[in-house]
Coordinates of N, CA and C in Angstrom, one line a residue:
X65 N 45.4 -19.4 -6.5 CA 45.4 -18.0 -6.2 C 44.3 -17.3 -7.0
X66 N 44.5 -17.8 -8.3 CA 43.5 -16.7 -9.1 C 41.7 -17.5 -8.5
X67 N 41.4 -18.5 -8.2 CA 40.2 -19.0 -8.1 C 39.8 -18.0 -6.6
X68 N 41.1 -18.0 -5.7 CA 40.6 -17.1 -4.6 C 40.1 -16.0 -4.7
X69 N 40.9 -15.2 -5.8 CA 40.7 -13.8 -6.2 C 39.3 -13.7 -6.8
X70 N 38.9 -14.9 -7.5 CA 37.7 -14.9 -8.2 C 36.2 -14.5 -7.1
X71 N 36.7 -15.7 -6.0 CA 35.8 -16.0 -4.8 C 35.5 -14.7 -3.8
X72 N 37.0 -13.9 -4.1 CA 36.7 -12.5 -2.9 C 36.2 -11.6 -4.2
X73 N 36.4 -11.1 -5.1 CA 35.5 -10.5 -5.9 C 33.8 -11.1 -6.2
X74 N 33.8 -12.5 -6.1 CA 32.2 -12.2 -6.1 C 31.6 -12.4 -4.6
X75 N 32.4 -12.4 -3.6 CA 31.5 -12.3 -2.4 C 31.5 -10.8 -2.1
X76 N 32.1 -10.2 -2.6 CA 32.8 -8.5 -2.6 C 31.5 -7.7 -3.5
X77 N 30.8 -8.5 -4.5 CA 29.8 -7.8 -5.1 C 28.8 -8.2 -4.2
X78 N 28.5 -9.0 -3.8 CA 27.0 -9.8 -2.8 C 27.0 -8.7 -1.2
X79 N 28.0 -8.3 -0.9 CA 27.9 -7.6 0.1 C 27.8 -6.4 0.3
X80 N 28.5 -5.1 -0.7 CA 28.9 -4.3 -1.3 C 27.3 -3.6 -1.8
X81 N 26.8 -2.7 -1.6 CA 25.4 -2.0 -2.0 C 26.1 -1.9 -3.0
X82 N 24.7 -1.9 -4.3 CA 25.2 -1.6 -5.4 C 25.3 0.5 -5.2
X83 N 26.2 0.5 -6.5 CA 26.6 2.0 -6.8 C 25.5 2.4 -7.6
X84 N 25.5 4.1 -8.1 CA 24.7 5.0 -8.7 C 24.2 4.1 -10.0
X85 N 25.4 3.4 -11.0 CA 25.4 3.3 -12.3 C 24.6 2.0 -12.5
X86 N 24.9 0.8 -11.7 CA 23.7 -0.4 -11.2 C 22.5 -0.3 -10.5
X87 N 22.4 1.0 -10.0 CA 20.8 0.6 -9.7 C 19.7 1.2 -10.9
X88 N 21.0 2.3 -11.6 CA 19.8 2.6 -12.8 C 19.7 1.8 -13.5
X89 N 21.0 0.8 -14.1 CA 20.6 -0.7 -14.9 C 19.5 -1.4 -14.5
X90 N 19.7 -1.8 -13.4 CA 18.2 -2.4 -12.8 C 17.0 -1.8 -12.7
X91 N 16.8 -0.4 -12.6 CA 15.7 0.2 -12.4 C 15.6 0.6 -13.7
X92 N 16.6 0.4 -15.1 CA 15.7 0.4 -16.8 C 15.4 -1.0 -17.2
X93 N 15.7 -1.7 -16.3 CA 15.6 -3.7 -16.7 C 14.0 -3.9 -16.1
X94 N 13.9 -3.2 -15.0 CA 12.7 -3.3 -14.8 C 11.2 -2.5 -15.0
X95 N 12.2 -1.5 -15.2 CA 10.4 -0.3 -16.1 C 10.4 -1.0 -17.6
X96 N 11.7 -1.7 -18.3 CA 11.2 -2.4 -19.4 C 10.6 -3.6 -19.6
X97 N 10.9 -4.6 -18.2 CA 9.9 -5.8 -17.9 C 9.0 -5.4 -17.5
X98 N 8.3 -4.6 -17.2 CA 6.9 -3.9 -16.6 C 6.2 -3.0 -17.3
X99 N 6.6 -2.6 -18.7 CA 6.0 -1.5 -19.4 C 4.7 -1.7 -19.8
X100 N 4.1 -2.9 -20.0 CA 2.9 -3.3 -20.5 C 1.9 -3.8 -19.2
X101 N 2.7 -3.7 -17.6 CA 1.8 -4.1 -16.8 C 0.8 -3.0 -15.9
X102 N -0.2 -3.0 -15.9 CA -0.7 -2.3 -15.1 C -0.9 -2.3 -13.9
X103 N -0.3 -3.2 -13.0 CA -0.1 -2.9 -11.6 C 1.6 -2.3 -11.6
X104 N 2.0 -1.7 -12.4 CA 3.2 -1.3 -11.5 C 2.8 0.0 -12.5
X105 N 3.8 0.9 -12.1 CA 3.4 2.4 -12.7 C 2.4 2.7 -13.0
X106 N 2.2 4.0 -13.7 CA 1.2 4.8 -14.3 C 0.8 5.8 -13.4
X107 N -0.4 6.3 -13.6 CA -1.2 6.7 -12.8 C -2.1 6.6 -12.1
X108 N -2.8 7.4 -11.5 CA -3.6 7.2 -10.2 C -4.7 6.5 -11.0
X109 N -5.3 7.3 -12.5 CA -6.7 6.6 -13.1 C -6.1 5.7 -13.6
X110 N -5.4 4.7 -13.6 CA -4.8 3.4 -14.0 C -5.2 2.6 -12.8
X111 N -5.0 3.2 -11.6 CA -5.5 2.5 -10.4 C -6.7 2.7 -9.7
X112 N -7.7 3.2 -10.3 CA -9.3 3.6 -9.9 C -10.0 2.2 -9.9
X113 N -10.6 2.0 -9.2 CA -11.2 1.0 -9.1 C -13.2 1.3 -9.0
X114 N -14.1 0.6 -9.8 CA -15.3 1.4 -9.7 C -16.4 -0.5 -9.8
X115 N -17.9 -0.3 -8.6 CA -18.5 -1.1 -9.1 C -20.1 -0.4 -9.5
X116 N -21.0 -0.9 -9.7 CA -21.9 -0.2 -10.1 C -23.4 -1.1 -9.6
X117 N -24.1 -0.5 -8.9 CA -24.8 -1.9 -7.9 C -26.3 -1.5 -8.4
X118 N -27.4 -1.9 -8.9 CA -28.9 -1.5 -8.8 C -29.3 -1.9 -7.8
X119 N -29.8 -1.5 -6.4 CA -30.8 -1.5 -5.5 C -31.9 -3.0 -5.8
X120 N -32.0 -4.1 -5.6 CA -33.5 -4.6 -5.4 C -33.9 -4.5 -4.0
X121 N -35.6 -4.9 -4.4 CA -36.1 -5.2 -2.9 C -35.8 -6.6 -2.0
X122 N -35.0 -7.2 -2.3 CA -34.6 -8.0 -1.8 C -33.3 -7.5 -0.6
X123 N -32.8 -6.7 -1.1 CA -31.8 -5.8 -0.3 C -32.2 -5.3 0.9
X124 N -33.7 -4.7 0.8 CA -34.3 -3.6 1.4 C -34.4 -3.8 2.9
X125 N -34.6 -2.7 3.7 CA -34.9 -3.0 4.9 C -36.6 -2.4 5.8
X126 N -36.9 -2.3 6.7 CA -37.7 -2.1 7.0 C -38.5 -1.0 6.8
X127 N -37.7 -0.4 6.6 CA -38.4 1.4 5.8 C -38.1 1.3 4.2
X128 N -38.7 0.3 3.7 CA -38.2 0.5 2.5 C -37.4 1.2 1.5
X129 N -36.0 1.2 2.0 CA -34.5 1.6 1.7 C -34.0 0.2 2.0
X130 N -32.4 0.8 1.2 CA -31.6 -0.7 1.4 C -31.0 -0.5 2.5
X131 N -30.7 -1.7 2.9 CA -29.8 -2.0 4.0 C -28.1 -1.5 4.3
X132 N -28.5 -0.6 5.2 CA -27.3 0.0 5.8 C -26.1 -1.1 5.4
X133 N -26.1 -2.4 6.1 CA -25.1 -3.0 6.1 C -24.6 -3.7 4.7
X134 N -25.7 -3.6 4.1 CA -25.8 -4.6 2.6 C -24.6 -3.0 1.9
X135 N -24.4 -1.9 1.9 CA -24.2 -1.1 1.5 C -22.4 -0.6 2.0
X136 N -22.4 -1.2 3.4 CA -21.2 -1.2 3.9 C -20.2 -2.7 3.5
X137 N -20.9 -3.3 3.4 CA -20.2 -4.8 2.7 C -19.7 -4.8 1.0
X138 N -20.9 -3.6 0.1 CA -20.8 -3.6 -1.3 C -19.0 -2.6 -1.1
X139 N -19.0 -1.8 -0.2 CA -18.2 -0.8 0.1 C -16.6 -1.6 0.3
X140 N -17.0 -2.6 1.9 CA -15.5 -3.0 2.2 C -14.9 -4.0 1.0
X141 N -16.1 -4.5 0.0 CA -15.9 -5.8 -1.0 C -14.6 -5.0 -1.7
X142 N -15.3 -3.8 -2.5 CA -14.3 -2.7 -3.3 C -13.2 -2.5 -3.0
X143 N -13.1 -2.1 -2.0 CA -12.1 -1.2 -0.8 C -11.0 -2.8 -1.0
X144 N -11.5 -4.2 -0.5 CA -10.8 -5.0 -0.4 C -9.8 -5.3 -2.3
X145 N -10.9 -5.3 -2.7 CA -9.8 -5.6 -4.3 C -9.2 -4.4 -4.7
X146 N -9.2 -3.3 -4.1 CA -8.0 -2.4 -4.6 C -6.8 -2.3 -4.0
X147 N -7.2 -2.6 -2.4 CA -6.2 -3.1 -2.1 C -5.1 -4.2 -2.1
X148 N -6.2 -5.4 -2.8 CA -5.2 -6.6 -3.0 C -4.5 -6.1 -4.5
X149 N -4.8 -5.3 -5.0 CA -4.0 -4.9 -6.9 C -3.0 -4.3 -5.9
X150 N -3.3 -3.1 -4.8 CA -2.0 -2.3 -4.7 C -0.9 -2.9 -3.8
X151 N -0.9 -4.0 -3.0 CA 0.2 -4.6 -2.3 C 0.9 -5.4 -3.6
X152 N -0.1 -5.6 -4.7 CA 1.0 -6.3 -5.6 C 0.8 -8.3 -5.5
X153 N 0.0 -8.1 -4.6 CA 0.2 -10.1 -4.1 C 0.9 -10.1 -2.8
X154 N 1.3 -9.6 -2.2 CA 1.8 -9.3 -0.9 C 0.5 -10.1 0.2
X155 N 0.7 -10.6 1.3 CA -0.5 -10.9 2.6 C -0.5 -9.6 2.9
X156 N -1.8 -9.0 3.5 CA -1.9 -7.8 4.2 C -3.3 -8.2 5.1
X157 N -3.6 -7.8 5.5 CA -5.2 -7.7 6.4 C -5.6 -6.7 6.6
X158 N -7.2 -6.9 6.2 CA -8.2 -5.7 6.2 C -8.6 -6.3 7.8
X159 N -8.5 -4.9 8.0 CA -9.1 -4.6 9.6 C -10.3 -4.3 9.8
X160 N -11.0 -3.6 8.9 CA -12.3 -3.0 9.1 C -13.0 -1.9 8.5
X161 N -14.0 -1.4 9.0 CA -13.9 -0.1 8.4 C -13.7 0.7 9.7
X162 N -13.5 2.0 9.9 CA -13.5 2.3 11.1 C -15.0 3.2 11.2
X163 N -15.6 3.9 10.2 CA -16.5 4.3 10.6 C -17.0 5.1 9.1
X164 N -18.2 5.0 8.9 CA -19.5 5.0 7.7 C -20.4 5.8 8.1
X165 N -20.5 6.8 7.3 CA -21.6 8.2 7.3 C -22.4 7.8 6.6
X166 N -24.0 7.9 6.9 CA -24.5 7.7 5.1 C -25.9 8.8 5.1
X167 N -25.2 9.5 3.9 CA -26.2 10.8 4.0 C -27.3 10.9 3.6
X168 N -27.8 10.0 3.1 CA -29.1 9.9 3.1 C -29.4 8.5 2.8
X169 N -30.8 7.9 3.0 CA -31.1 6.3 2.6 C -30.9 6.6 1.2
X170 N -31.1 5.0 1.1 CA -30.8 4.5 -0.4 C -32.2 3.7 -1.3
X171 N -33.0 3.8 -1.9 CA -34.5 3.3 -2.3 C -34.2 2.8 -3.4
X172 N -35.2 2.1 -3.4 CA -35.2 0.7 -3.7 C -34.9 0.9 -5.3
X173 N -34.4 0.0 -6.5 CA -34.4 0.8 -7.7 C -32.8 1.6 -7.9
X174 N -32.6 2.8 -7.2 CA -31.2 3.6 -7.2 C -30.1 2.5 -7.7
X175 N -29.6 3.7 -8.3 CA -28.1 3.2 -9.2 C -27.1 3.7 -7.9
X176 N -26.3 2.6 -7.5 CA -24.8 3.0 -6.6 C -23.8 2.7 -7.5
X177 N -23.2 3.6 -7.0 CA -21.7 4.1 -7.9 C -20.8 4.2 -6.9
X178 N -20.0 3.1 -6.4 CA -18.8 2.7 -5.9 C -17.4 3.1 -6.6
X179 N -16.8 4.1 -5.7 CA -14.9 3.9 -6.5 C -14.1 3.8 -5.5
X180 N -13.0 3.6 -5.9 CA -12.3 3.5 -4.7 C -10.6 3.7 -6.0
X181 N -9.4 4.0 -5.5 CA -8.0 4.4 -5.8 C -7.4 3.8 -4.4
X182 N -6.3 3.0 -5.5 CA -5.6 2.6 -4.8 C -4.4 2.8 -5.1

């Protein structure tokens, strides 16, 4: 009898949502396993992500500026590792970009300054 009683009390916790007083045990077990990581909490500038590109002429395109596309790839590259930090290691898929303004060319030489938050 008592091994049954044992058996419906712990199938009784496995089914049972935990209460108010257990999830904050778990939710201080784990902001104290995480306190030193920087993919979980913090802030937004904890999750800024920045690259920094110099222009060659190898880049360049026919009007001597860089390449539209060479500029949209430096873009989705970024775009892509901020969002692999923010799923955590999760699969997700990048779809694309949907659409790229660019306000003025880019010559040859120039400093780009990529950020991206995730």
């Amino acid at each position: 009898r008592r091994a049954a009683e044992s058996i419906s009390l712990y199938a009784r916790k496995l089914t049972n949502p935990p209460d108010h007083d257990e999830m904050r045990r778990v939710h201080d077990m784990h902001r104290a396993a995480t306190a030193g990581d920087v993919a979980f909490g913090g802030t937004i500038a904890q999750h800024t992500h920045a690259f920094k590109l110099v222009v060659f002429p190898a880049q360049r395109n026919v009007h001597d500026k860089m390449f539209g596309g060479s500029v949209a790839a430096r873009a989705f590259d970024l775009a892509y590792c901020a969002a692999t930090l923010f799923v955590r290691g999760a699969p997700f898929a990048s779809l694309g970009i949907d659409e790229a303004t660019f306000l003025q060319p880019v010559a040859i030489g120039d400093l780009l300054n990529f950020s991206a938050a995730s």
